[in-house]
Amino acid sequence: MGAWSESLYGNDFAADVRDALKLVVRLDRPASWMVDTLGKHFQLSTDPVPTDDDLRDGDDADFWLAVADGLHRFGLVDPRVDSVVARLMSGLDVERWRLLDASPASLKKRAKVLAALQEKLSSPLPTSATRKIQQTPDSLVFDPGDVVALPTLDGAVFNRFETPEWKSRWTPNGWVAGIVLATGRTFGMFGWYLTTQLDLLSPARPDLEQVKASRAVLFGTGRLSPRHLKTMRVEHLGRLSMDCDRLIKTARAEGYRDMLSGPDAFANYYLHDPH
């Protein structure tokens, strides 16, 4: 499971489930549809629900615990979630951690996390829970073939999750670039972008000729909010007339999906150094 802490969202997968749920609750659909949709997205069975063996191994336990926490936060209920979580609380989750060779100290911390979650789930649904239902589809700000560039400091783009000290020292001294290959809307509502990062690190704002001479090295897909567009300092360099389909086939071979990701996912993969 790749856990790095005993907390409910102490691994990347659980955090991804949390963020995806925050997205689907913005659709005017019942909780059961949300659970099935998330299960399909993360390639986990929700009907039928997982067996005890499934919950001991793999990502199933993290999925159901994250979903239970998220649904309760928004005042939503799915009986399947309650049933699976009850099994996890009865000892399956602790058994799972033992199988991962967790230390006695880690098991004690995890037990406290589960106790806190159980107390929360046993409380009445929050009457003040508000779901902001999205009424209109996201606007798509880029088209296939659009070239974008981001300023960097020693090869690193701006990261709003860094410490205040790091952000205060972030003064750009270079640029990276990428190309939008495809766009669309998940469920006809949430805009997404498939992009490729180029093996281009330029001390000055690159131009289209530099982009044409570059090579695709990374693919990423996700959403883009106006706030994140501004935060990441994304700039539009222009548009290329190109065969995006060839690169899309490569991206699909690498397993890209129309992500149910948070609004900050569009440019985050630029945090990886392609060199």
Short mmCIF file of N, CA, C and O in Angstrom, two decimals, residues 161-220:
data_model
loop_
_atom_site.label_atom_id
_atom_site.label_comp_id
_atom_site.label_asym_id
_atom_site.label_seq_id
_atom_site.Cartn_x
_atom_site.Cartn_y
_atom_site.Cartn_z
N PHE A 161 2.60 23.94 -2.20
CA PHE A 161 2.56 23.11 -1.01
C PHE A 161 3.89 23.13 -0.26
O PHE A 161 4.03 22.51 0.79
N GLU A 162 4.87 23.84 -0.81
CA GLU A 162 6.15 23.96 -0.13
C GLU A 162 6.04 24.90 1.08
O GLU A 162 5.03 25.56 1.29
N THR A 163 7.12 24.96 1.84
CA THR A 163 7.15 25.80 3.03
C THR A 163 7.17 27.27 2.64
O THR A 163 7.62 27.63 1.54
N PRO A 164 6.72 28.15 3.54
CA PRO A 164 6.79 29.59 3.26
C PRO A 164 8.22 30.04 2.95
O PRO A 164 8.43 30.91 2.10
N GLU A 165 9.20 29.45 3.63
CA GLU A 165 10.60 29.82 3.38
C GLU A 165 10.99 29.48 1.94
O GLU A 165 11.63 30.28 1.25
N TRP A 166 10.61 28.26 1.49
CA TRP A 166 10.93 27.86 0.12
C TRP A 166 10.26 28.80 -0.88
O TRP A 166 10.89 29.24 -1.84
N LYS A 167 9.01 29.11 -0.65
CA LYS A 167 8.28 29.96 -1.58
C LYS A 167 8.85 31.38 -1.61
O LYS A 167 8.85 32.03 -2.66
N SER A 168 9.35 31.85 -0.48
CA SER A 168 9.93 33.20 -0.45
C SER A 168 11.23 33.26 -1.23
O SER A 168 11.63 34.33 -1.71
N ARG A 169 11.93 32.12 -1.35
CA ARG A 169 13.19 32.08 -2.08
C ARG A 169 13.01 31.75 -3.55
O ARG A 169 13.98 31.79 -4.32
N TRP A 170 11.79 31.43 -3.95
CA TRP A 170 11.57 30.96 -5.32
C TRP A 170 11.58 32.15 -6.29
O TRP A 170 10.61 32.90 -6.41
N THR A 171 12.70 32.31 -6.97
CA THR A 171 12.84 33.33 -8.00
C THR A 171 13.25 32.63 -9.29
O THR A 171 14.32 32.02 -9.35
N PRO A 172 12.43 32.66 -10.33
CA PRO A 172 12.69 31.86 -11.53
C PRO A 172 14.02 32.18 -12.20
O PRO A 172 14.44 33.34 -12.26
N ASN A 173 14.68 31.11 -12.67
CA ASN A 173 15.89 31.29 -13.45
C ASN A 173 15.90 30.38 -14.69
O ASN A 173 16.94 30.16 -15.29
N GLY A 174 14.73 29.84 -15.02
CA GLY A 174 14.64 28.96 -16.19
C GLY A 174 13.20 28.64 -16.52
O GLY A 174 12.26 29.14 -15.86
N TRP A 175 13.01 27.81 -17.56
CA TRP A 175 11.67 27.47 -18.04
C TRP A 175 11.62 26.01 -18.47
O TRP A 175 12.61 25.45 -18.94
N VAL A 176 10.43 25.40 -18.31
CA VAL A 176 10.12 24.12 -18.94
C VAL A 176 8.90 24.34 -19.82
O VAL A 176 8.20 25.36 -19.71
N ALA A 177 8.63 23.38 -20.69
CA ALA A 177 7.52 23.55 -21.63
C ALA A 177 6.82 22.23 -21.87
O ALA A 177 7.36 21.15 -21.62
N GLY A 178 5.60 22.32 -22.37
CA GLY A 178 4.82 21.14 -22.69
C GLY A 178 3.79 21.45 -23.76
O GLY A 178 3.59 22.62 -24.13
N ILE A 179 3.14 20.40 -24.25
CA ILE A 179 2.15 20.53 -25.31
C ILE A 179 0.86 19.85 -24.87
O ILE A 179 0.88 18.73 -24.34
N VAL A 180 -0.25 20.51 -25.07
CA VAL A 180 -1.56 19.92 -24.82
C VAL A 180 -1.90 18.99 -25.99
O VAL A 180 -1.90 19.41 -27.14
N LEU A 181 -2.18 17.73 -25.68
CA LEU A 181 -2.46 16.74 -26.72
C LEU A 181 -3.95 16.45 -26.89
O LEU A 181 -4.41 16.15 -27.99
N ALA A 182 -4.70 16.53 -25.81
CA ALA A 182 -6.13 16.22 -25.87
C ALA A 182 -6.84 16.88 -24.70
O ALA A 182 -6.23 17.15 -23.66
N THR A 183 -8.11 17.17 -24.89
CA THR A 183 -8.93 17.74 -23.83
C THR A 183 -10.28 17.04 -23.83
O THR A 183 -10.67 16.39 -24.79
N GLY A 184 -10.99 17.19 -22.75
CA GLY A 184 -12.33 16.62 -22.66
C GLY A 184 -12.97 16.96 -21.34
O GLY A 184 -12.41 17.73 -20.54
N ARG A 185 -14.14 16.39 -21.10
CA ARG A 185 -14.84 16.63 -19.83
C ARG A 185 -15.33 15.30 -19.28
O ARG A 185 -16.11 14.59 -19.92
N THR A 186 -14.87 14.95 -18.09
CA THR A 186 -15.36 13.76 -17.40
C THR A 186 -16.80 13.99 -16.97
O THR A 186 -17.12 15.02 -16.38
N PHE A 187 -17.67 13.00 -17.28
CA PHE A 187 -19.10 13.11 -17.01
C PHE A 187 -19.72 14.33 -17.68
O PHE A 187 -20.76 14.83 -17.26
N GLY A 188 -19.05 14.83 -18.73
CA GLY A 188 -19.55 16.00 -19.42
C GLY A 188 -19.47 17.27 -18.60
O GLY A 188 -20.04 18.30 -18.96
N MET A 189 -18.70 17.22 -17.50
CA MET A 189 -18.70 18.35 -16.57
C MET A 189 -17.29 18.84 -16.23
O MET A 189 -16.99 20.03 -16.33
N PHE A 190 -16.40 17.93 -15.86
CA PHE A 190 -15.10 18.31 -15.32
C PHE A 190 -14.04 18.25 -16.42
O PHE A 190 -13.70 17.18 -16.91
N GLY A 191 -13.51 19.42 -16.78
CA GLY A 191 -12.54 19.49 -17.85
C GLY A 191 -11.22 18.82 -17.49
O GLY A 191 -10.76 18.91 -16.36
N TRP A 192 -10.62 18.13 -18.46
CA TRP A 192 -9.31 17.52 -18.26
C TRP A 192 -8.43 17.78 -19.47
O TRP A 192 -8.92 18.09 -20.56
N TYR A 193 -7.13 17.66 -19.24
CA TYR A 193 -6.13 17.92 -20.28
C TYR A 193 -5.07 16.82 -20.24
O TYR A 193 -4.55 16.50 -19.16
N LEU A 194 -4.78 16.26 -21.38
CA LEU A 194 -3.63 15.37 -21.51
C LEU A 194 -2.50 16.20 -22.08
O LEU A 194 -2.64 16.82 -23.14
N THR A 195 -1.37 16.23 -21.38
CA THR A 195 -0.24 17.04 -21.82
C THR A 195 1.02 16.20 -21.81
O THR A 195 1.10 15.17 -21.15
N THR A 196 2.00 16.64 -22.55
CA THR A 196 3.32 16.02 -22.52
C THR A 196 4.36 17.07 -22.15
O THR A 196 4.33 18.20 -22.64
N GLN A 197 5.25 16.69 -21.25
CA GLN A 197 6.37 17.56 -20.92
C GLN A 197 7.51 17.28 -21.91
O GLN A 197 7.71 16.14 -22.34
N LEU A 198 8.25 18.31 -22.24
CA LEU A 198 9.35 18.20 -23.19
C LEU A 198 10.70 18.19 -22.47
O LEU A 198 10.80 18.68 -21.35
N ASP A 199 11.70 17.64 -23.16
CA ASP A 199 13.05 17.64 -22.57
C ASP A 199 13.72 18.98 -22.83
O ASP A 199 14.84 19.06 -23.34
N LEU A 200 13.03 20.01 -22.43
CA LEU A 200 13.49 21.38 -22.69
C LEU A 200 13.62 22.11 -21.37
O LEU A 200 12.65 22.29 -20.64
N LEU A 201 14.82 22.50 -21.04
CA LEU A 201 15.09 23.39 -19.92
C LEU A 201 15.81 24.60 -20.47
O LEU A 201 16.95 24.51 -20.92
N SER A 202 15.13 25.73 -20.46
CA SER A 202 15.67 26.92 -21.10
C SER A 202 15.89 28.03 -20.07
O SER A 202 15.05 28.24 -19.19
N PRO A 203 17.01 28.75 -20.16
CA PRO A 203 17.23 29.86 -19.23
C PRO A 203 16.29 31.04 -19.49
O PRO A 203 16.05 31.86 -18.61
N ALA A 204 15.78 31.12 -20.72
CA ALA A 204 14.85 32.19 -21.08
C ALA A 204 13.53 31.57 -21.54
O ALA A 204 13.46 30.38 -21.85
N ARG A 205 12.51 32.39 -21.57
CA ARG A 205 11.20 31.91 -22.02
C ARG A 205 11.35 31.29 -23.41
O ARG A 205 11.78 31.96 -24.35
N PRO A 206 11.03 30.01 -23.57
CA PRO A 206 11.27 29.34 -24.85
C PRO A 206 10.33 29.84 -25.94
O PRO A 206 9.26 30.41 -25.67
N ASP A 207 10.74 29.59 -27.18
CA ASP A 207 9.88 29.94 -28.30
C ASP A 207 9.47 28.65 -29.01
O ASP A 207 9.91 27.54 -28.65
N LEU A 208 8.60 28.76 -30.01
CA LEU A 208 8.06 27.59 -30.67
C LEU A 208 9.13 26.80 -31.42
O LEU A 208 9.01 25.58 -31.57
N GLU A 209 10.18 27.46 -31.91
CA GLU A 209 11.24 26.74 -32.60
C GLU A 209 11.98 25.81 -31.64
O GLU A 209 12.34 24.68 -32.01
N GLN A 210 12.21 26.27 -30.42
CA GLN A 210 12.83 25.39 -29.42
C GLN A 210 11.92 24.21 -29.09
O GLN A 210 12.38 23.08 -28.90
N VAL A 211 10.63 24.47 -29.03
CA VAL A 211 9.67 23.40 -28.74
C VAL A 211 9.69 22.36 -29.85
O VAL A 211 9.70 21.15 -29.59
N LYS A 212 9.73 22.80 -31.08
CA LYS A 212 9.73 21.87 -32.22
C LYS A 212 10.97 20.97 -32.21
O LYS A 212 10.92 19.84 -32.69
N ALA A 213 12.06 21.47 -31.66
CA ALA A 213 13.30 20.69 -31.63
C ALA A 213 13.41 19.80 -30.39
O ALA A 213 14.41 19.12 -30.20
N SER A 214 12.36 19.79 -29.56
CA SER A 214 12.40 19.05 -28.30
C SER A 214 11.71 17.70 -28.43
O SER A 214 11.03 17.42 -29.42
N ARG A 215 11.88 16.89 -27.41
CA ARG A 215 11.34 15.53 -27.39
C ARG A 215 10.40 15.36 -26.20
O ARG A 215 10.65 15.88 -25.11
N ALA A 216 9.29 14.63 -26.41
CA ALA A 216 8.35 14.34 -25.33
C ALA A 216 8.97 13.33 -24.37
O ALA A 216 9.50 12.31 -24.79
N VAL A 217 8.90 13.63 -23.07
CA VAL A 217 9.51 12.73 -22.09
C VAL A 217 8.56 12.27 -21.00
O VAL A 217 8.77 11.23 -20.38
N LEU A 218 7.52 13.03 -20.72
CA LEU A 218 6.57 12.66 -19.68
C LEU A 218 5.15 13.00 -20.13
O LEU A 218 4.94 13.98 -20.86
N PHE A 219 4.18 12.21 -19.67
CA PHE A 219 2.78 12.51 -19.93
C PHE A 219 2.07 12.73 -18.60
O PHE A 219 2.44 12.17 -17.57
N GLY A 220 1.07 13.56 -18.63
CA GLY A 220 0.26 13.79 -17.44
C GLY A 220 -1.14 14.18 -17.85
O GLY A 220 -1.36 14.76 -18.92
#
